[in-house]
Amino acid sequence: MHGIQAVHLTSVQLRGFRSYRSASAVFAPALNIVSGENGQGKTNLLEAIRLISVGRSFRGATDGEMVSWGQPSGTITGAIDDGPVRQIVLTIAPGERKQGTIDGAALNGLAELVGVLRTVAVSSDEIEQQFGSQTGRRRMIDVMISQVDRGYLTELRRCRTIVAQLNAVYRDPANDDALCDVLERQLAETSLRINRRREAFFHDFCRAVERHFSRLFGTGNLVLESRPTLPGKGELSDLDHAVDVLRESRRSARRAGFAVRGAHRDRFRVLLDGRDIESHASKGQVKIAYLAWKLAEGDFIERETMRSPVWLIDDPFSELDARRAVALLVSAEQRGQVILTNARTDGVEMLKNGHAHHLRVHDGIVEGGRDV
Amino acid sequence: MDAVLDNAVRQFMRLPGVGRRTAQRYVYHLLRQGGEQTLALASAVEALHTKIRLCSVCCSLGESDPCGICTDSRRDASLICVVGETSEIPVIEATGRYRGRYHVLGGLLNPAAGIGPDKLTFSALLRRINPQVAEVIVALDASVEGDTTALYISRLLKPTGVRVTTLARGLPAGGSLDHADKVTIGLSLDGRVQLT
């Protein structure tokens, strides 16, 4: 896209993070290949970068799992060239809130972190844990929009708090209906605001996913479909109707012990030739659909921010056939910085379309800096 | 650590935001001070318990019941400003723009933390509404808990017909439109005021 500013991660330092007691890596602005045997810490490096980007692990790991064994805490420091150089420091410790700084100023909540380093993460863990379910895809969409719109993230957090309050009310029969009325109205309001943003995002995103899928796969008709649990398209005039629907579902919510409708329960289906990919597509088709989604994610971040995301691609040659893996990498490389892990060398041989910055991970140490 | 020291450290650790290390610093600081200062602190803490009481009208904490504000005939009895805690009264008073009375809820609704309507002073507020009261101003935090509590009050007082208002939200004084987020600008538009 014309006029897109290239943003890249220049370096990262890790202390007490997973297999890294103390390590640092310097990255080139374009293609970076992190190689090494299995179990040496390649994916851990990508996980750390994604963590300072969106505040959570793409493997769904807890902070306790990410801190090195025997260490009280772990720290990730990243330097980002976004015109001016920016620095993010994030410290994690088991059972404690994440703490950090941006350009030396203390974070006032993790939300401030999101959107400084925008990334697209491509990993088989995400296919299994997120992309494979309708609720997982909602979480992926939420992270994606949050990276370009902090107001959306604020609204999601507000929704989460209201849902926690409402669930407590539903579970306690002593709480009166007046409190349910108040909280259901708040949930309807925040859900409509979230839905309005999702609607604005979804139309262009769907078309991009469909376009990338037909380019990668050749045949088949892939369609994304949103299934909100409250009526309306996010207009204020929909509020009373949404409140009524929540009130009507109160009995089942009390029985279930949680709010069964709202933006936190909305689902996103992926249909291949009219059938749900969760139950009807092959593993290969799911992977291609996932790749198409990721390429559309890159499009979305570029269009919304006029900046390129950093692509974090975990071992594509073990998960995808070579032709599609290369198609993904070439597409990503044309757009901006790529940090790619790779256990095999044959895939890298296929990428002789320019210089790559080569890093090698061995036993928690990052070596490298040579061009191949 | 000796039992006396350990007990003192534990007592300080019960204060919000005070961990073991800070508690130990406080304890050793007091030991370095003369006994007179430590006893003055102890006496002040004891007086909090023996001399401070709940105002039976507005539910604020003070030395007298009813409190000074509730008995001050110069205050406008037609206005009641509802706050979460007594500590918020001086914040409103410092503006110099409010001459009505107060009502202290004793917290905000937070069902997830076990704070339901029965834990706050809603029934005392309802009892205060009489034909003399023209307006109830809800001055609570701009948080989910604050909003829930404000909406609950609005619903509770609706049958009385009293006017219920809440503090305006929007751009901070001296704030730039360029740097405000969409939610704040939206609230500013909702709460816009007429200039002419």
Coordinates of C-alpha atoms in Angstrom, one line a residue:
Chain A
M1 CA 0.0 0.0 0.0
H2 CA 1.3 3.4 -0.9
G3 CA 2.7 5.6 1.8
I4 CA 3.0 2.9 4.5
Q5 CA 5.6 3.7 7.1
A6 CA 7.9 0.8 7.9
V7 CA 8.1 0.1 11.6
H8 CA 10.6 -2.5 12.9
L9 CA 11.9 -4.0 16.1
T10 CA 15.6 -3.2 16.3
S11 CA 16.5 -5.3 19.3
V12 CA 15.2 -7.3 22.2
Q13 CA 16.7 -8.3 25.5
L14 CA 15.4 -11.1 27.6
R15 CA 16.1 -11.8 31.3
G16 CA 14.6 -14.7 33.1
F17 CA 12.2 -15.4 30.3
R18 CA 11.5 -19.1 29.5
S19 CA 14.8 -20.7 28.4
Y20 CA 16.6 -17.3 28.4
R21 CA 18.5 -16.4 31.6
S22 CA 20.0 -13.4 29.9
A23 CA 20.1 -12.9 26.1
S24 CA 19.8 -10.3 23.5
A25 CA 19.1 -10.2 19.7
V26 CA 19.5 -7.5 17.1
F27 CA 17.2 -7.6 14.1
A28 CA 17.4 -6.2 10.6
P29 CA 14.5 -4.1 9.1
A30 CA 13.4 -6.8 6.6
L31 CA 13.7 -10.6 6.8
N32 CA 15.2 -12.2 10.0
I33 CA 15.6 -16.0 10.2
V34 CA 16.0 -17.5 13.7
S35 CA 17.2 -21.0 13.3
G36 CA 18.1 -23.8 15.7
E37 CA 17.2 -27.3 16.8
N38 CA 13.8 -28.0 18.4
G39 CA 13.5 -27.1 22.0
Q40 CA 16.3 -24.4 22.0
G41 CA 14.0 -21.4 22.4
K42 CA 13.1 -20.1 19.0
T43 CA 9.4 -19.9 19.7
N44 CA 10.1 -18.4 23.1
L45 CA 11.8 -15.5 21.4
L46 CA 8.7 -14.8 19.2
E47 CA 6.5 -15.2 22.3
A48 CA 8.4 -12.6 24.2
I49 CA 8.1 -10.1 21.3
R50 CA 4.4 -10.8 21.0
L51 CA 4.1 -10.3 24.8
I52 CA 5.5 -6.7 24.6
S53 CA 3.2 -6.1 21.6
V54 CA -0.2 -7.1 23.0
G55 CA 0.4 -8.0 26.6
R56 CA -0.4 -11.7 26.3
S57 CA 1.2 -14.9 25.1
F58 CA 0.1 -16.4 21.8
R59 CA 0.4 -19.8 23.4
G60 CA -2.1 -18.8 26.1
A61 CA 0.7 -19.2 28.8
T62 CA 0.5 -17.7 32.2
D63 CA 3.2 -15.3 33.6
G64 CA 4.3 -18.1 35.9
E65 CA 4.9 -20.4 33.0
M66 CA 6.9 -17.8 31.1
V67 CA 9.3 -16.8 33.9
S68 CA 12.5 -18.9 33.9
W69 CA 12.6 -21.8 36.4
G70 CA 14.0 -20.6 39.7
Q71 CA 13.8 -16.9 38.8
P72 CA 11.5 -14.5 40.7
S73 CA 10.6 -12.5 37.6
G74 CA 11.3 -12.1 33.9
T75 CA 12.0 -8.9 31.9
I76 CA 11.7 -8.2 28.2
T77 CA 13.1 -5.0 26.7
G78 CA 12.4 -4.1 23.1
A79 CA 13.6 -1.2 21.0
I80 CA 11.3 -0.1 18.1
D81 CA 12.1 2.1 15.2
D82 CA 8.9 4.0 14.4
G83 CA 10.6 7.2 13.1
P84 CA 11.8 8.0 16.6
V85 CA 13.1 5.0 18.5
R86 CA 10.8 3.8 21.3
Q87 CA 11.6 1.5 24.1
I88 CA 9.3 -0.9 25.9
V89 CA 10.2 -2.7 29.1
L90 CA 7.9 -5.4 30.5
T91 CA 8.4 -7.3 33.7
I92 CA 6.3 -10.4 34.6
A93 CA 6.2 -12.3 37.9
P94 CA 4.0 -15.3 38.9
G95 CA 0.8 -14.1 40.5
E96 CA 1.6 -10.4 40.1
R97 CA 0.4 -7.7 37.7
K98 CA 2.6 -7.1 34.7
Q99 CA 4.6 -3.9 35.1
G100 CA 6.6 -1.9 32.6
T101 CA 7.6 1.3 31.0
I102 CA 7.3 2.9 27.6
D103 CA 10.2 5.3 26.9
G104 CA 11.0 5.4 30.6
A105 CA 7.5 6.3 31.7
A106 CA 5.7 3.8 34.0
L107 CA 2.8 2.0 32.4
N108 CA -0.5 2.9 34.0
G109 CA -2.1 -0.4 33.0
L110 CA -1.3 -2.9 30.4
A111 CA -3.7 -1.3 27.9
E112 CA -1.1 1.5 27.3
L113 CA 1.3 -1.1 25.9
V114 CA -1.0 -2.2 23.1
G115 CA -0.5 -0.4 19.8
V116 CA 3.1 0.7 20.3
L117 CA 4.6 -2.4 18.6
R118 CA 1.9 -3.8 16.2
T119 CA 2.5 -7.4 15.3
V120 CA 0.9 -10.2 13.3
A121 CA 1.7 -13.6 14.9
V122 CA 1.5 -16.7 12.8
S123 CA 1.8 -19.9 14.8
S124 CA 0.4 -23.4 14.9
D125 CA -0.4 -22.9 18.6
E126 CA -2.8 -20.2 17.6
I127 CA -4.5 -22.3 15.0
E128 CA -5.2 -24.9 17.7
Q129 CA -6.0 -22.7 20.6
Q130 CA -7.8 -19.8 19.0
F131 CA -8.6 -20.0 15.3
G132 CA -10.2 -23.4 15.7
S133 CA -13.2 -22.1 17.7
Q134 CA -15.8 -19.4 17.2
T135 CA -14.9 -17.8 20.6
G136 CA -11.2 -18.0 19.9
R137 CA -11.7 -16.1 16.7
R138 CA -13.6 -13.4 18.6
R139 CA -10.5 -13.1 20.9
M140 CA -8.3 -12.8 17.8
I141 CA -10.5 -10.1 16.4
D142 CA -10.5 -8.2 19.7
V143 CA -6.7 -8.2 19.8
M144 CA -6.5 -7.1 16.2
I145 CA -8.8 -4.1 16.6
S146 CA -7.2 -3.2 20.0
Q147 CA -3.9 -2.9 18.3
V148 CA -5.2 0.0 16.1
D149 CA -7.9 1.4 18.4
R150 CA -7.2 1.9 22.1
G151 CA -10.8 3.1 22.7
Y152 CA -12.0 -0.4 21.7
L153 CA -9.7 -2.0 24.2
T154 CA -11.0 0.3 26.9
E155 CA -14.6 -0.7 25.9
L156 CA -13.6 -4.4 26.1
R157 CA -12.2 -4.0 29.6
R158 CA -15.3 -2.2 30.6
C159 CA -17.4 -5.0 29.2
R160 CA -15.4 -7.6 31.1
T161 CA -15.9 -5.8 34.4
I162 CA -19.6 -5.4 33.9
V163 CA -19.9 -9.1 33.0
A164 CA -18.0 -10.1 36.2
Q165 CA -20.4 -7.9 38.2
L166 CA -23.5 -9.3 36.5
N167 CA -22.3 -12.9 36.8
A168 CA -22.0 -12.3 40.6
V169 CA -25.5 -11.0 40.7
Y170 CA -26.9 -13.9 38.7
R171 CA -25.2 -16.4 41.0
D172 CA -26.6 -14.8 44.3
P173 CA -30.3 -15.3 44.6
A174 CA -30.4 -12.6 47.3
N175 CA -29.6 -9.9 44.8
D176 CA -32.7 -8.0 43.6
D177 CA -33.9 -7.5 40.1
A178 CA -33.2 -3.8 40.3
L179 CA -29.5 -4.5 40.3
C180 CA -29.9 -6.9 37.3
D181 CA -31.8 -4.2 35.4
V182 CA -29.0 -1.7 36.0
L183 CA -26.1 -4.0 35.1
E184 CA -28.0 -5.5 32.0
R185 CA -28.5 -1.9 30.7
Q186 CA -24.7 -1.3 31.1
L187 CA -23.9 -4.5 29.4
A188 CA -26.3 -3.7 26.5
E189 CA -24.7 -0.2 26.1
T190 CA -21.1 -1.5 26.1
S191 CA -22.0 -4.4 23.8
L192 CA -23.6 -2.1 21.3
R193 CA -20.5 0.1 21.2
I194 CA -18.3 -3.0 20.7
N195 CA -20.5 -4.3 18.0
R196 CA -20.5 -1.0 16.2
R197 CA -16.7 -1.2 16.0
R198 CA -16.7 -4.8 15.0
E199 CA -19.2 -4.2 12.3
A200 CA -17.1 -1.4 10.8
F201 CA -14.1 -3.7 10.9
F202 CA -15.7 -6.8 9.7
H203 CA -16.9 -5.9 6.2
D204 CA -13.5 -5.0 4.7
F205 CA -11.8 -7.8 6.7
C206 CA -14.1 -10.5 5.4
R207 CA -13.4 -9.5 1.8
A208 CA -9.7 -9.5 2.4
V209 CA -9.8 -12.9 4.0
E210 CA -11.8 -14.3 1.1
R211 CA -9.5 -12.7 -1.5
H212 CA -6.4 -14.1 0.1
F213 CA -7.9 -17.5 0.5
S214 CA -8.8 -17.9 -3.2
R215 CA -5.3 -16.7 -4.1
L216 CA -3.7 -19.2 -1.8
F217 CA -6.0 -22.1 -2.4
G218 CA -7.4 -21.6 -5.8
T219 CA -10.8 -23.2 -5.3
G220 CA -13.5 -23.0 -2.7
N221 CA -15.6 -20.2 -1.3
L222 CA -14.6 -19.0 2.1
V223 CA -17.0 -16.7 4.0
L224 CA -16.7 -15.2 7.4
E225 CA -19.9 -14.6 9.4
S226 CA -20.5 -12.7 12.6
R227 CA -23.2 -14.0 15.0
P228 CA -23.8 -11.3 17.7
T229 CA -25.9 -12.4 20.6
L230 CA -27.7 -9.1 21.0
P231 CA -29.8 -7.5 18.2
G232 CA -28.9 -4.4 16.3
K233 CA -25.9 -3.0 14.5
G234 CA -24.7 -0.9 17.4
E235 CA -27.0 2.1 16.9
L236 CA -28.2 3.9 20.0
S237 CA -31.8 3.2 18.9
D238 CA -31.1 -0.5 19.3
L239 CA -30.4 -0.1 23.0
D240 CA -34.0 -0.6 24.4
H241 CA -34.4 -3.8 22.3
A242 CA -31.0 -5.1 23.5
V243 CA -32.0 -4.4 27.1
D244 CA -35.3 -6.3 26.5
V245 CA -33.4 -9.3 25.1
L246 CA -31.1 -9.4 28.1
R247 CA -34.0 -9.2 30.5
E248 CA -35.8 -12.0 28.6
S249 CA -32.6 -14.2 29.0
R250 CA -32.3 -13.4 32.7
R251 CA -33.8 -16.7 33.8
S252 CA -31.5 -18.8 31.8
A253 CA -28.5 -16.6 32.8
R254 CA -29.4 -17.1 36.5
R255 CA -29.6 -20.8 35.9
A256 CA -26.3 -20.9 34.1
G257 CA -24.7 -18.5 36.6
F258 CA -23.3 -16.2 33.9
A259 CA -24.4 -13.7 31.3
V260 CA -25.4 -15.7 28.2
R261 CA -25.7 -12.8 25.9
G262 CA -23.5 -9.7 25.2
A263 CA -20.4 -8.8 23.2
H264 CA -18.4 -11.3 25.4
R265 CA -20.4 -14.1 23.9
D266 CA -20.5 -13.2 20.2
R267 CA -19.3 -15.8 17.8
F268 CA -17.5 -15.6 14.5
R269 CA -18.0 -18.5 12.0
V270 CA -15.8 -19.4 9.1
L271 CA -17.6 -21.2 6.3
L272 CA -16.0 -23.1 3.5
D273 CA -18.4 -23.7 0.6
G274 CA -21.2 -23.0 3.1
R275 CA -20.1 -25.4 5.8
D276 CA -18.4 -24.7 9.1
I277 CA -14.6 -25.3 8.9
E278 CA -14.5 -26.5 12.5
S279 CA -16.4 -29.6 11.6
H280 CA -16.2 -30.0 7.8
A281 CA -12.8 -28.8 6.6
S282 CA -9.5 -30.8 6.4
K283 CA -6.6 -29.7 8.6
G284 CA -4.9 -28.4 5.5
Q285 CA -7.9 -26.2 4.6
V286 CA -8.0 -24.8 8.1
K287 CA -4.4 -23.8 7.9
I288 CA -4.9 -22.1 4.5
A289 CA -8.0 -20.3 6.0
Y290 CA -5.8 -19.2 8.9
L291 CA -3.1 -17.9 6.6
A292 CA -5.7 -15.9 4.6
W293 CA -6.9 -14.5 7.9
K294 CA -3.3 -13.5 8.9
L295 CA -2.7 -11.8 5.6
A296 CA -5.9 -9.9 6.0
E297 CA -4.8 -9.0 9.5
G298 CA -1.7 -7.4 8.0
D299 CA -3.9 -5.5 5.5
F300 CA -6.1 -4.2 8.3
I301 CA -3.3 -2.9 10.5
E302 CA -1.7 -1.2 7.5
R303 CA -4.9 0.4 6.4
E304 CA -5.9 1.6 9.8
T305 CA -2.5 2.9 11.0
M306 CA -0.5 3.6 7.7
R307 CA 2.3 1.6 9.4
S308 CA 3.5 -1.9 8.7
P309 CA 3.1 -4.5 11.4
V310 CA 6.0 -6.7 12.4
W311 CA 5.4 -10.3 11.3
L312 CA 6.2 -13.0 13.8
I313 CA 6.1 -16.4 12.0
D314 CA 6.7 -19.5 13.9
D315 CA 8.2 -22.4 11.9
P316 CA 6.0 -22.2 8.8
F317 CA 7.8 -25.0 7.0
S318 CA 6.8 -27.7 9.5
E319 CA 3.2 -26.7 9.4
L320 CA 2.6 -25.7 5.7
D321 CA 3.6 -27.0 2.4
A322 CA 6.6 -25.2 1.0
R323 CA 4.7 -23.4 -1.8
R324 CA 2.2 -21.8 0.6
A325 CA 4.8 -21.1 3.3
V326 CA 6.9 -19.2 0.7
A327 CA 3.8 -17.3 -0.5
L328 CA 3.1 -16.2 3.0
L329 CA 6.7 -15.1 3.6
V330 CA 7.1 -13.3 0.4
S331 CA 3.8 -11.5 1.0
A332 CA 4.9 -10.6 4.6
E333 CA 8.4 -9.6 3.6
Q334 CA 7.1 -7.2 0.9
R335 CA 5.1 -5.4 3.6
G336 CA 7.7 -5.0 6.4
Q337 CA 9.9 -6.7 9.0
V338 CA 9.6 -10.5 9.3
I339 CA 11.0 -12.5 12.2
L340 CA 10.8 -16.1 11.3
T341 CA 11.8 -19.2 13.2
N342 CA 12.9 -22.2 11.3
A343 CA 14.1 -25.6 12.3
R344 CA 14.8 -26.8 8.8
T345 CA 17.2 -25.3 6.2
D346 CA 15.5 -26.4 3.0
G347 CA 12.7 -23.9 3.4
V348 CA 15.2 -21.1 3.9
E349 CA 16.9 -22.1 0.7
M350 CA 13.7 -21.3 -1.2
L351 CA 13.9 -17.7 0.1
K352 CA 16.9 -16.5 -2.0
N353 CA 15.1 -13.4 -2.9
G354 CA 17.4 -11.0 -1.0
H355 CA 19.4 -10.6 2.1
A356 CA 18.2 -12.3 5.3
H357 CA 19.6 -11.5 8.8
H358 CA 20.4 -14.8 10.3
L359 CA 20.3 -15.6 14.0
R360 CA 20.9 -18.9 15.7
V361 CA 19.4 -20.0 19.0
H362 CA 21.2 -22.6 21.0
D363 CA 20.5 -23.5 24.6
G364 CA 19.0 -20.2 25.6
I365 CA 21.7 -18.1 23.8
V366 CA 21.1 -16.1 20.6
E367 CA 24.0 -15.9 18.3
G368 CA 24.2 -14.2 15.0
G369 CA 24.1 -11.1 12.9
R370 CA 25.5 -12.6 9.7
D371 CA 23.8 -12.2 6.4
V372 CA 23.1 -15.2 4.2
Chain B
M1 CA 12.0 -11.1 65.1
D2 CA 10.8 -10.4 68.6
A3 CA 7.1 -10.9 69.2
V4 CA 6.5 -7.2 70.0
L5 CA 8.2 -6.0 66.8
D6 CA 6.6 -8.7 64.7
N7 CA 3.1 -7.7 66.0
A8 CA 3.8 -4.1 65.2
V9 CA 4.9 -5.0 61.7
R10 CA 1.8 -7.1 61.1
Q11 CA -0.5 -4.3 62.3
F12 CA 1.1 -1.9 59.8
M13 CA 0.8 -4.6 57.0
R14 CA -3.0 -4.4 57.5
L15 CA -3.0 -0.9 56.0
P16 CA -3.7 -0.6 52.3
G17 CA -0.6 -0.6 50.1
V18 CA 1.8 -1.5 52.9
G19 CA 3.9 -4.6 52.5
R20 CA 6.3 -6.2 55.0
R21 CA 9.3 -4.1 54.0
T22 CA 7.4 -0.8 54.3
A23 CA 5.9 -2.0 57.6
Q24 CA 9.3 -2.8 59.0
R25 CA 10.6 0.7 57.9
Y26 CA 7.7 2.3 59.8
V27 CA 8.3 0.3 62.9
Y28 CA 12.1 1.1 63.0
H29 CA 11.3 4.7 62.3
L30 CA 9.0 4.9 65.3
L31 CA 11.6 3.2 67.4
R32 CA 14.2 5.8 66.4
Q33 CA 11.7 8.6 67.3
G34 CA 11.3 9.7 70.9
G35 CA 8.6 7.9 72.9
E36 CA 6.5 11.1 73.0
Q37 CA 5.9 11.0 69.2
T38 CA 5.1 7.3 69.2
L39 CA 2.6 7.7 72.0
A40 CA 1.0 10.7 70.2
L41 CA 0.5 8.5 67.2
A42 CA -0.9 5.7 69.3
S43 CA -3.3 8.2 71.0
A44 CA -4.4 9.6 67.6
V45 CA -5.1 6.1 66.3
E46 CA -7.0 5.2 69.5
A47 CA -9.1 8.4 69.2
L48 CA -10.2 7.4 65.7
H49 CA -11.9 4.5 67.3
T50 CA -13.3 6.1 70.4
K51 CA -14.2 9.6 69.2
I52 CA -15.2 9.3 65.6
R53 CA -18.7 8.2 64.9
L54 CA -21.1 7.8 62.0
C55 CA -23.5 10.7 61.4
S56 CA -27.0 9.3 61.7
V57 CA -28.2 11.7 59.0
C58 CA -25.6 11.6 56.2
C59 CA -23.6 8.6 57.2
S60 CA -20.3 10.5 57.1
L61 CA -17.6 9.9 59.7
G62 CA -16.9 12.7 62.2
E63 CA -16.6 13.7 65.8
S64 CA -20.3 14.7 66.2
D65 CA -23.6 13.1 65.4
P66 CA -25.3 14.8 63.5
C67 CA -22.1 16.1 61.8
G68 CA -21.2 19.7 61.4
I69 CA -22.5 20.0 57.8
C70 CA -25.9 18.4 58.7
T71 CA -26.4 20.8 61.6
D72 CA -25.2 23.9 59.7
S73 CA -28.3 25.9 59.0
R74 CA -26.5 28.0 56.4
R75 CA -26.2 25.0 54.1
D76 CA -28.9 24.5 51.4
A77 CA -31.1 21.6 52.6
S78 CA -32.7 21.2 49.2
L79 CA -29.5 19.8 47.7
I80 CA -27.9 16.4 48.6
C81 CA -24.6 15.4 47.0
V82 CA -24.1 11.6 47.2
V83 CA -20.4 10.5 47.5
G84 CA -18.8 7.1 48.0
E85 CA -16.6 7.9 51.0
T86 CA -16.3 10.6 53.6
S87 CA -12.9 11.4 52.3
E88 CA -14.5 12.7 49.1
I89 CA -16.4 15.5 50.9
P90 CA -13.4 17.7 51.2
V91 CA -12.7 17.3 47.5
I92 CA -16.2 18.7 46.7
E93 CA -15.9 21.4 49.4
A94 CA -12.5 22.5 48.0
T95 CA -14.3 23.7 44.8
G96 CA -16.1 26.3 46.8
R97 CA -19.1 25.8 44.5
Y98 CA -21.3 23.6 46.5
R99 CA -23.3 24.7 49.6
G100 CA -25.7 21.8 49.9
R101 CA -25.5 18.8 52.1
Y102 CA -24.0 15.3 51.6
H103 CA -24.8 11.6 51.8
V104 CA -22.1 9.1 52.1
L105 CA -22.8 5.6 50.7
G106 CA -19.8 3.9 52.4
G107 CA -18.5 2.5 49.1
L108 CA -19.7 1.6 45.6
L109 CA -21.8 -1.3 44.4
N110 CA -19.4 -4.2 43.5
P111 CA -21.3 -7.5 43.6
A112 CA -18.2 -9.4 42.4
A113 CA -16.5 -8.3 45.7
G114 CA -19.6 -9.0 47.8
I115 CA -20.8 -5.4 48.0
G116 CA -24.5 -5.5 47.2
P117 CA -27.1 -2.8 48.0
D118 CA -27.5 -4.1 51.6
K119 CA -23.9 -3.1 52.4
L120 CA -24.4 0.5 51.4
T121 CA -26.5 3.3 52.9
F122 CA -29.2 3.4 50.2
S123 CA -32.1 3.1 52.6
A124 CA -30.8 6.0 54.7
L125 CA -30.7 8.1 51.5
L126 CA -34.2 7.1 50.6
R127 CA -35.4 8.1 54.1
R128 CA -33.9 11.6 53.6
I129 CA -35.9 12.4 50.5
N130 CA -38.8 14.7 51.4
P131 CA -40.6 17.6 49.7
Q132 CA -37.8 20.0 50.8
V133 CA -35.2 18.1 48.8
A134 CA -35.2 19.4 45.2
E135 CA -32.1 17.6 43.7
V136 CA -29.8 14.7 44.4
I137 CA -26.4 15.1 42.8
V138 CA -24.6 11.8 42.3
A139 CA -20.8 12.5 42.5
L140 CA -19.2 9.0 42.1
D141 CA -16.1 7.6 40.3
A142 CA -16.3 7.4 36.5
S143 CA -15.9 3.6 36.7
V144 CA -18.1 0.6 36.1
E145 CA -18.8 0.4 39.8
G146 CA -19.5 4.2 40.0
D147 CA -21.9 4.0 37.0
T148 CA -23.7 1.0 38.4
T149 CA -24.2 2.7 41.7
A150 CA -25.4 5.9 40.0
L151 CA -27.9 4.1 37.9
Y152 CA -29.1 2.1 40.9
I153 CA -29.7 5.4 42.8
S154 CA -31.5 6.9 39.9
R155 CA -33.8 3.8 39.8
L156 CA -34.2 3.8 43.6
L157 CA -35.3 7.5 43.7
K158 CA -37.4 7.5 40.6
P159 CA -40.7 6.9 42.5
T160 CA -40.0 9.9 44.8
G161 CA -40.0 12.2 41.8
V162 CA -36.8 14.0 43.1
R163 CA -34.5 15.3 40.4
V164 CA -31.4 13.1 40.2
T165 CA -28.3 14.5 38.4
T166 CA -24.7 13.3 38.0
L167 CA -21.5 15.1 37.5
A168 CA -20.7 16.1 33.9
R169 CA -17.9 14.1 32.1
G170 CA -15.7 15.2 29.3
L171 CA -12.7 17.2 28.4
P172 CA -10.5 18.1 31.4
A173 CA -9.8 21.8 32.1
G174 CA -6.9 22.8 29.9
G175 CA -7.2 19.6 27.8
S176 CA -6.7 19.5 24.1
L177 CA -9.3 18.1 21.8
D178 CA -6.5 16.5 19.7
H179 CA -5.4 14.3 22.5
A180 CA -8.7 13.3 23.9
D181 CA -10.0 9.7 23.3
K182 CA -13.3 9.0 21.5
V183 CA -15.2 8.0 24.6
T184 CA -14.3 11.3 26.4
I185 CA -15.2 13.4 23.3
G186 CA -18.5 11.5 23.0
L187 CA -19.3 12.2 26.7
S188 CA -18.4 15.8 26.2
L189 CA -20.9 16.0 23.3
D190 CA -23.6 14.3 25.3
G191 CA -23.0 16.8 28.2
R192 CA -22.6 19.9 26.0
V193 CA -23.8 23.2 27.5
Q194 CA -25.4 26.2 26.0
L195 CA -23.2 29.3 25.5
T196 CA -25.8 31.8 24.5

